[in-house]
Coordinates of C-alpha atoms and ligand atoms in Angstrom, one line a residue:
X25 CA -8.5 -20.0 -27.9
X26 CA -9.7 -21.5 -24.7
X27 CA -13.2 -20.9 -23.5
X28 CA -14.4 -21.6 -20.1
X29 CA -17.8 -22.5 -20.1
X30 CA -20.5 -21.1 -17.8
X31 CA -21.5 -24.7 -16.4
X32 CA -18.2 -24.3 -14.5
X33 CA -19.3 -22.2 -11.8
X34 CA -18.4 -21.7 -8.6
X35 CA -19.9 -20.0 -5.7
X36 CA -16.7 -19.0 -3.4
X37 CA -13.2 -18.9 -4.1
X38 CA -11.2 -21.1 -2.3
X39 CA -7.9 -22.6 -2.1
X40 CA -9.7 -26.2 -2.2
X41 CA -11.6 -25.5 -5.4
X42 CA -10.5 -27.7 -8.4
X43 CA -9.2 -25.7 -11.3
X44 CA -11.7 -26.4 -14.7
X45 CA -8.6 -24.9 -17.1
X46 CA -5.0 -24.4 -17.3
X47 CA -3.4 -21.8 -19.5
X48 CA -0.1 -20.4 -19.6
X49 CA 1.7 -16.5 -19.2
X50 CA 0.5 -14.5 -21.6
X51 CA -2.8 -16.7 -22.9
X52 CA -5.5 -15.0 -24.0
X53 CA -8.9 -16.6 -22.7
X54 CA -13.0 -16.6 -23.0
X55 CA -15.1 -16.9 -19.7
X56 CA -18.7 -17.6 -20.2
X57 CA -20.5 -16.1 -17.4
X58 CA -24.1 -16.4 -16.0
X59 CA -25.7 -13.4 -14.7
X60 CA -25.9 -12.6 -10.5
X61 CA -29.2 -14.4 -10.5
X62 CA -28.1 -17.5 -12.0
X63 CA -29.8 -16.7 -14.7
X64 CA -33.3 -16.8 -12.9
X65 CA -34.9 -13.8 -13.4
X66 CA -35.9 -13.6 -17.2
X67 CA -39.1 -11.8 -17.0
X68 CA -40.7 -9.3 -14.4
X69 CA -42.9 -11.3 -12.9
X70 CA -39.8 -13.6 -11.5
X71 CA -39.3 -12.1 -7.8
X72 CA -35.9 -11.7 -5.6
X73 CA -38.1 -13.8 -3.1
X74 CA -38.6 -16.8 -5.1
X75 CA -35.1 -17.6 -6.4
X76 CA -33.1 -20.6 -5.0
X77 CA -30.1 -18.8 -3.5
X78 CA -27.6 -21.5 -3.4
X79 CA -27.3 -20.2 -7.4
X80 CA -26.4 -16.4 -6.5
X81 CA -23.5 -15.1 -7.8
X82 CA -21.6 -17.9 -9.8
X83 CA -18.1 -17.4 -10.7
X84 CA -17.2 -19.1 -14.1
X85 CA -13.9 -21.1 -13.5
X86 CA -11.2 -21.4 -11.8
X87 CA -8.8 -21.2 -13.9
X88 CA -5.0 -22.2 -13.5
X89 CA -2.3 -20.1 -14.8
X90 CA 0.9 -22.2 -14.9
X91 CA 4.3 -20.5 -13.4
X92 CA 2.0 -18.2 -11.1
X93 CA 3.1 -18.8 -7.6
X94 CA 1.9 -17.8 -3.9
X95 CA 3.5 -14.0 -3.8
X96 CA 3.6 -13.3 -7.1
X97 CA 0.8 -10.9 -9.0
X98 CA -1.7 -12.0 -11.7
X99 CA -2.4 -9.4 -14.5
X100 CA -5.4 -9.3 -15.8
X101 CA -5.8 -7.9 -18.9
X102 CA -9.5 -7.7 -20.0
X103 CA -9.7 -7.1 -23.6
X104 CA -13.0 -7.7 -24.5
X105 CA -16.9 -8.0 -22.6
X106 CA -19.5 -9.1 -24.8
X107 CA -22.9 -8.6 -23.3
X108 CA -26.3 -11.3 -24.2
X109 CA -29.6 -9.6 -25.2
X110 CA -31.7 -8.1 -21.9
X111 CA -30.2 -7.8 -18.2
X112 CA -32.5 -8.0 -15.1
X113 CA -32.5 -6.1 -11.8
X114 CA -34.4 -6.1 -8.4
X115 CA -35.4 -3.9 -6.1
X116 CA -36.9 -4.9 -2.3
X117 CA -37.2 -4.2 1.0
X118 CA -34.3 -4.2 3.2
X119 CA -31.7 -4.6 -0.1
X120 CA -29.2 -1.8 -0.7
X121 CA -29.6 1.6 0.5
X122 CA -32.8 2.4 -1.4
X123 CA -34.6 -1.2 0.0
X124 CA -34.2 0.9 3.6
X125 CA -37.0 2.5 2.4
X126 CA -38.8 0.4 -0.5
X127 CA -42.2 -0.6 0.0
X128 CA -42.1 -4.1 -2.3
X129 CA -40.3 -6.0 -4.2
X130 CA -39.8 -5.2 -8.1
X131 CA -38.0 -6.6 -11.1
X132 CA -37.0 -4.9 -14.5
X133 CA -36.1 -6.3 -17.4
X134 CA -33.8 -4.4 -19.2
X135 CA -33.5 -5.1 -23.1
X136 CA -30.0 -4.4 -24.8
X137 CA -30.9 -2.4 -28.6
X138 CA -27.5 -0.7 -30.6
X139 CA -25.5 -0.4 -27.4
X140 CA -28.0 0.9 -25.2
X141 CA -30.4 -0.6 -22.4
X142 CA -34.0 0.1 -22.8
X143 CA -34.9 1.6 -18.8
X144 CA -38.7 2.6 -19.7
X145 CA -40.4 4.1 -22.9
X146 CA -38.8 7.8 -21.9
X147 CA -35.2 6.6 -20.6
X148 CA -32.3 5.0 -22.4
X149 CA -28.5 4.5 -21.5
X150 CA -25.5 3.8 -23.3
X151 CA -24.0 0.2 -21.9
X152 CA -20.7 0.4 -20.5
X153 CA -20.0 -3.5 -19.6
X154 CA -18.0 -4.2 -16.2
X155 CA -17.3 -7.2 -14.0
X156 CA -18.8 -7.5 -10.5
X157 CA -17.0 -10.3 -9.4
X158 CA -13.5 -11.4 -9.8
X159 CA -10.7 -12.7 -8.2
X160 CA -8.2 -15.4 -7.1
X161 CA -8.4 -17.8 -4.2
X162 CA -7.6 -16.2 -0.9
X163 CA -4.4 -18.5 0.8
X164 CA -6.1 -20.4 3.5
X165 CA -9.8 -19.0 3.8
X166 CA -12.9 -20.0 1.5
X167 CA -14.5 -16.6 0.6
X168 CA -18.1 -16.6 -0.8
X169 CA -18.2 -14.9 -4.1
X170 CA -20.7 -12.1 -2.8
X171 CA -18.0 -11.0 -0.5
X172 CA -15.2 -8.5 -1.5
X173 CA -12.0 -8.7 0.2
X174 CA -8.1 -8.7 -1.0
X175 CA -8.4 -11.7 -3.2
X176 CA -10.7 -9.3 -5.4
X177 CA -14.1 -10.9 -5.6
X178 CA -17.3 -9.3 -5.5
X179 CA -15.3 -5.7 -5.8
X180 CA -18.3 -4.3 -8.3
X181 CA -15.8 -1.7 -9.2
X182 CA -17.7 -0.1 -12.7
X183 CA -14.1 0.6 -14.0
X184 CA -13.4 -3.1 -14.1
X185 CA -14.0 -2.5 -18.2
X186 CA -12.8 -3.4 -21.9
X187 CA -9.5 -1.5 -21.9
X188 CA -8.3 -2.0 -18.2
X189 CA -5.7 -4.2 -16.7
X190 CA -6.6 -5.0 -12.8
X191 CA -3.8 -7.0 -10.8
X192 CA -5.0 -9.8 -8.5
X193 CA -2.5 -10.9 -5.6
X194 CA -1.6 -14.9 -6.3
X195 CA -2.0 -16.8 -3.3
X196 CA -1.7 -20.3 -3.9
X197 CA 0.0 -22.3 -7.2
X198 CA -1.9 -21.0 -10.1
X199 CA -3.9 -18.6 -9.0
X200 CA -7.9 -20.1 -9.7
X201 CA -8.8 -17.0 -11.4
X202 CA -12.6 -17.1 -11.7
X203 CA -15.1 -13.9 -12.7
X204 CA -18.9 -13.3 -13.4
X205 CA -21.5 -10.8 -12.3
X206 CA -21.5 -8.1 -15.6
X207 CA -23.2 -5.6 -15.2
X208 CA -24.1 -3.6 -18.4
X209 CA -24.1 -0.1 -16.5
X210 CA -24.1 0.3 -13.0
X211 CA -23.2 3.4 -10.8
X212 CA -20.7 4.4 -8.2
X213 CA -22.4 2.7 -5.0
X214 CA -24.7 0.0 -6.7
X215 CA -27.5 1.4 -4.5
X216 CA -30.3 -0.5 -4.8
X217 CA -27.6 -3.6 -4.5
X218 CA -27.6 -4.4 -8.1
X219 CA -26.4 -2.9 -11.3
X220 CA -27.8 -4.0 -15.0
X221 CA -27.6 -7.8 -14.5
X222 CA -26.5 -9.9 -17.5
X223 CA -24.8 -12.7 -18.7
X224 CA -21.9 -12.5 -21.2
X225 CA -18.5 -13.2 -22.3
X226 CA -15.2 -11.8 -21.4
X227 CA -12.2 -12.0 -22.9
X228 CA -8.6 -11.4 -21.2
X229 CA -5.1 -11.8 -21.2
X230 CA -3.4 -13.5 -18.2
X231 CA 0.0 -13.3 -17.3
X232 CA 2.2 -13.3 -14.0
X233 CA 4.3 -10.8 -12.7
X234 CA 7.0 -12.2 -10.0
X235 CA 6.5 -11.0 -7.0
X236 CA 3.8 -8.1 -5.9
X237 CA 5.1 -4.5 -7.1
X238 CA 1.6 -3.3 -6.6
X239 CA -0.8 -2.7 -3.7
X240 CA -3.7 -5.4 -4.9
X241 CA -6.3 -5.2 -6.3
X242 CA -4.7 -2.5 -8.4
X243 CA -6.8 -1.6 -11.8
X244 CA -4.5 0.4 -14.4
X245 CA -6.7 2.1 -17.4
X246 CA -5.8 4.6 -20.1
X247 CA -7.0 7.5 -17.7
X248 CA -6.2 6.1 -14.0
X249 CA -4.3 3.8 -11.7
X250 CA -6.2 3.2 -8.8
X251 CA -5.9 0.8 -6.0
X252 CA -9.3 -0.5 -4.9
X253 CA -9.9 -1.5 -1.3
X254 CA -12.9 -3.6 0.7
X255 CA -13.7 -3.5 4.4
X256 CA -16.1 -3.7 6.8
X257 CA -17.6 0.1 6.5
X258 CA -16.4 2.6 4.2
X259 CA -14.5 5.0 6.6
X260 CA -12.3 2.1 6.6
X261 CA -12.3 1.3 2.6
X262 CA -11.7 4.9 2.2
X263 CA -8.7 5.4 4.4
X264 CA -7.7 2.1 2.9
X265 CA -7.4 2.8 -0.4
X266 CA -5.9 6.5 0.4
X267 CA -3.2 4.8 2.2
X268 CA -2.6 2.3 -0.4
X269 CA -1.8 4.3 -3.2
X270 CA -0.1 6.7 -0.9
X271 CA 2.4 4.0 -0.3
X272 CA 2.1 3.4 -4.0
X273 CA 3.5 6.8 -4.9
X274 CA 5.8 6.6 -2.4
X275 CA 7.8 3.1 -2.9
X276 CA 7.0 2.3 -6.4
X277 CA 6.9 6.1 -8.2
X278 CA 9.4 7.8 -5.6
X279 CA 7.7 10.9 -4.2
X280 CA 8.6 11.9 -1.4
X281 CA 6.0 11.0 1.4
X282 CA 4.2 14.6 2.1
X283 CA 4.4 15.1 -1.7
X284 CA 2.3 12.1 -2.1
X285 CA 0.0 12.7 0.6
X286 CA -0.4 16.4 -1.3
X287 CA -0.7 15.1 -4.9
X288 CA -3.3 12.4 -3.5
X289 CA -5.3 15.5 -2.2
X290 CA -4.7 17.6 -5.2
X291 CA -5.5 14.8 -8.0
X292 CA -6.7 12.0 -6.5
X293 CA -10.7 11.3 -6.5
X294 CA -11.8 9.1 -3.6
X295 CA -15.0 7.2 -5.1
X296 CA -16.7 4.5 -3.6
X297 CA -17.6 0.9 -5.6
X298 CA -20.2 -0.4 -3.8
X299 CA -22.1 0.2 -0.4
X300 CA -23.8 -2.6 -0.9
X301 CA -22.2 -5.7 -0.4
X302 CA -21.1 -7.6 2.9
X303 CA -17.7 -5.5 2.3
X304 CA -18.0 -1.7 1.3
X305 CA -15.5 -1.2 -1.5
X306 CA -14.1 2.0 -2.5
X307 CA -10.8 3.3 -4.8
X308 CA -8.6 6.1 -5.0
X309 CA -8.1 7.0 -8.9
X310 CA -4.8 9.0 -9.9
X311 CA -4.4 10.7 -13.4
X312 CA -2.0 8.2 -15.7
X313 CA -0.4 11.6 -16.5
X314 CA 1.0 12.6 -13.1
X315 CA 2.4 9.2 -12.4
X316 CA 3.9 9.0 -16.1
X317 CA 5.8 12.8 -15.2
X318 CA 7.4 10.7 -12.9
X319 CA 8.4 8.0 -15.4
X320 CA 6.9 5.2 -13.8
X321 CA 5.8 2.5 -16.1
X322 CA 3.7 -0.2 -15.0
X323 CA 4.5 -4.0 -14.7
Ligands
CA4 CA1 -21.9 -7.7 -7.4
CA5 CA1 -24.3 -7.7 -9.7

């Protein structure tokens, strides 16, 4: 099996960046991936003010999927996230919500013991491993990979798990799928602008659907579909991803439109992803079950 080694970073995804690896439909695939920081902070004495920030938020890859063409969708099947021994976080002035109001800058390091991170000598929590970052390169833009947009990207969706299947919107020939940025736990917002940093290995299955079926990014897992949205504040990610999966249940699963609007309101939960990043993201999550009444089955 391929593995795509964490050297192979890159830092925004672009049309213009050379793909490391080719695979074919239906491949299954190892990225290696660094942590946010490049792999800079290891103990807590290492500061958000000292790193070299032309090494933030590599992307291991990108990766060429043969057959996968501009207007079709990739899916992303992530099978497996293995997680390396400690994870790091930050919090300072002026980062995140909670840096409006920090006083200084501080660092944790976070060791990983029998499926848990170790927070302090009273506080544990189970991991529950997610990519930050990833994504396909955007048509004719070059997007930094701290930035979410349609392409995916720096989404820091905490559903983006073992177990789900996210579709990524091909814009050019092959795709240039490239991810990093685990997190071993992180919460809905990423507040203080980071979750459980860590470096790791993930483990997916790529194939390519013709054309684009799905409103993208769209994540699929055993409990929800949900489309996930990024914009500029999160009144607009909000009424973006509502109107997404509106339109989902309306072309794809055949409701009629003011029985989608009311399911959306009865069953839908609008969370956000991150108010953190230069993009608010947020999704709109629907119960698998009331999409399977209607016998939809995804692509
Ligand atoms: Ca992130
Ligand atoms: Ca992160």
């Amino acid at each position: 099996m391929l593995i795509v080694k964490r050297e192979t970073a890159v830092y925004a995804m672009s049309p213009e960046n050379e793909p490391v690896a080719r695979v074919r439909s239906g491949d299954t695939l190892t990225f290696e991936t660094a942590d946010c920081f490049g792999g800079q902070i290891v103990q807590e004495t290492d500061r958000m003010g000292t790193l070299d920030w032309s090494r933030i938020n590599p992307a291991t890859g990108p990766v060429f999927v043969e057959g996968a063409e501009a207007g079709d969708t990739l899916k992303v099947e992530i099978l497996r996230i293995d997680l390396a021994e400690q994870a790091a976080m930050v919090e300072a002035p002026g980062e995140g919500i909670t840096g409006l109001n920090a006083q200084e800058e501080s660092t944790k390091i976070l060791p990983v013991k029998d499926g848990r991170i170790i927070f302090s000598e009273r506080i544990s929590l189970p991991v529950s491993p997610m990519i930050g970052v990833i994504g396909t390169a955007p048509a004719d833009e070059t997007v930094a990979t701290g930035t979410p947009s349609f392409h995916g990207g720096n989404m820091d969706c905490r559903r983006i798990g073992a177990g789900s299947t996210l579709y990524l919107p091909v814009n050019v020939p092959g795709a240039l799928l490239a991810m990093g940025d685990l997190h071993a736990v992180m919460g809905d917002g990423e507040v203080c602008v980071c979750g459980a940093e860590i470096a790791g290995e993930v483990t997916v299955r790529v194939s390519v659907v013709k054309g684009q079926p799905l409103p993208l990014p769209f994540l699929v897992t055993q409990e929800h579909a949900m489309a996930i949205y990024s914009a500029e504040g999160l009144d607009a990610a909000a009424e973006g991803t509502t109107l997404r999966m509106r339109a989902f249940l309306i072309d794809q699963v055949g409701l009629a439109p003011h029985e989608a609007g009311m399911l959306l309101s009865l069953t839908g939960d609008l969370r956000i992803c991150q108010a953190v990043d230069p993009n608010k993201t947020c999704r709109m999550e629907v119960p698998m079950n009331v999409i399977g009444d209607c016998g939809y089955r995804f692509p």
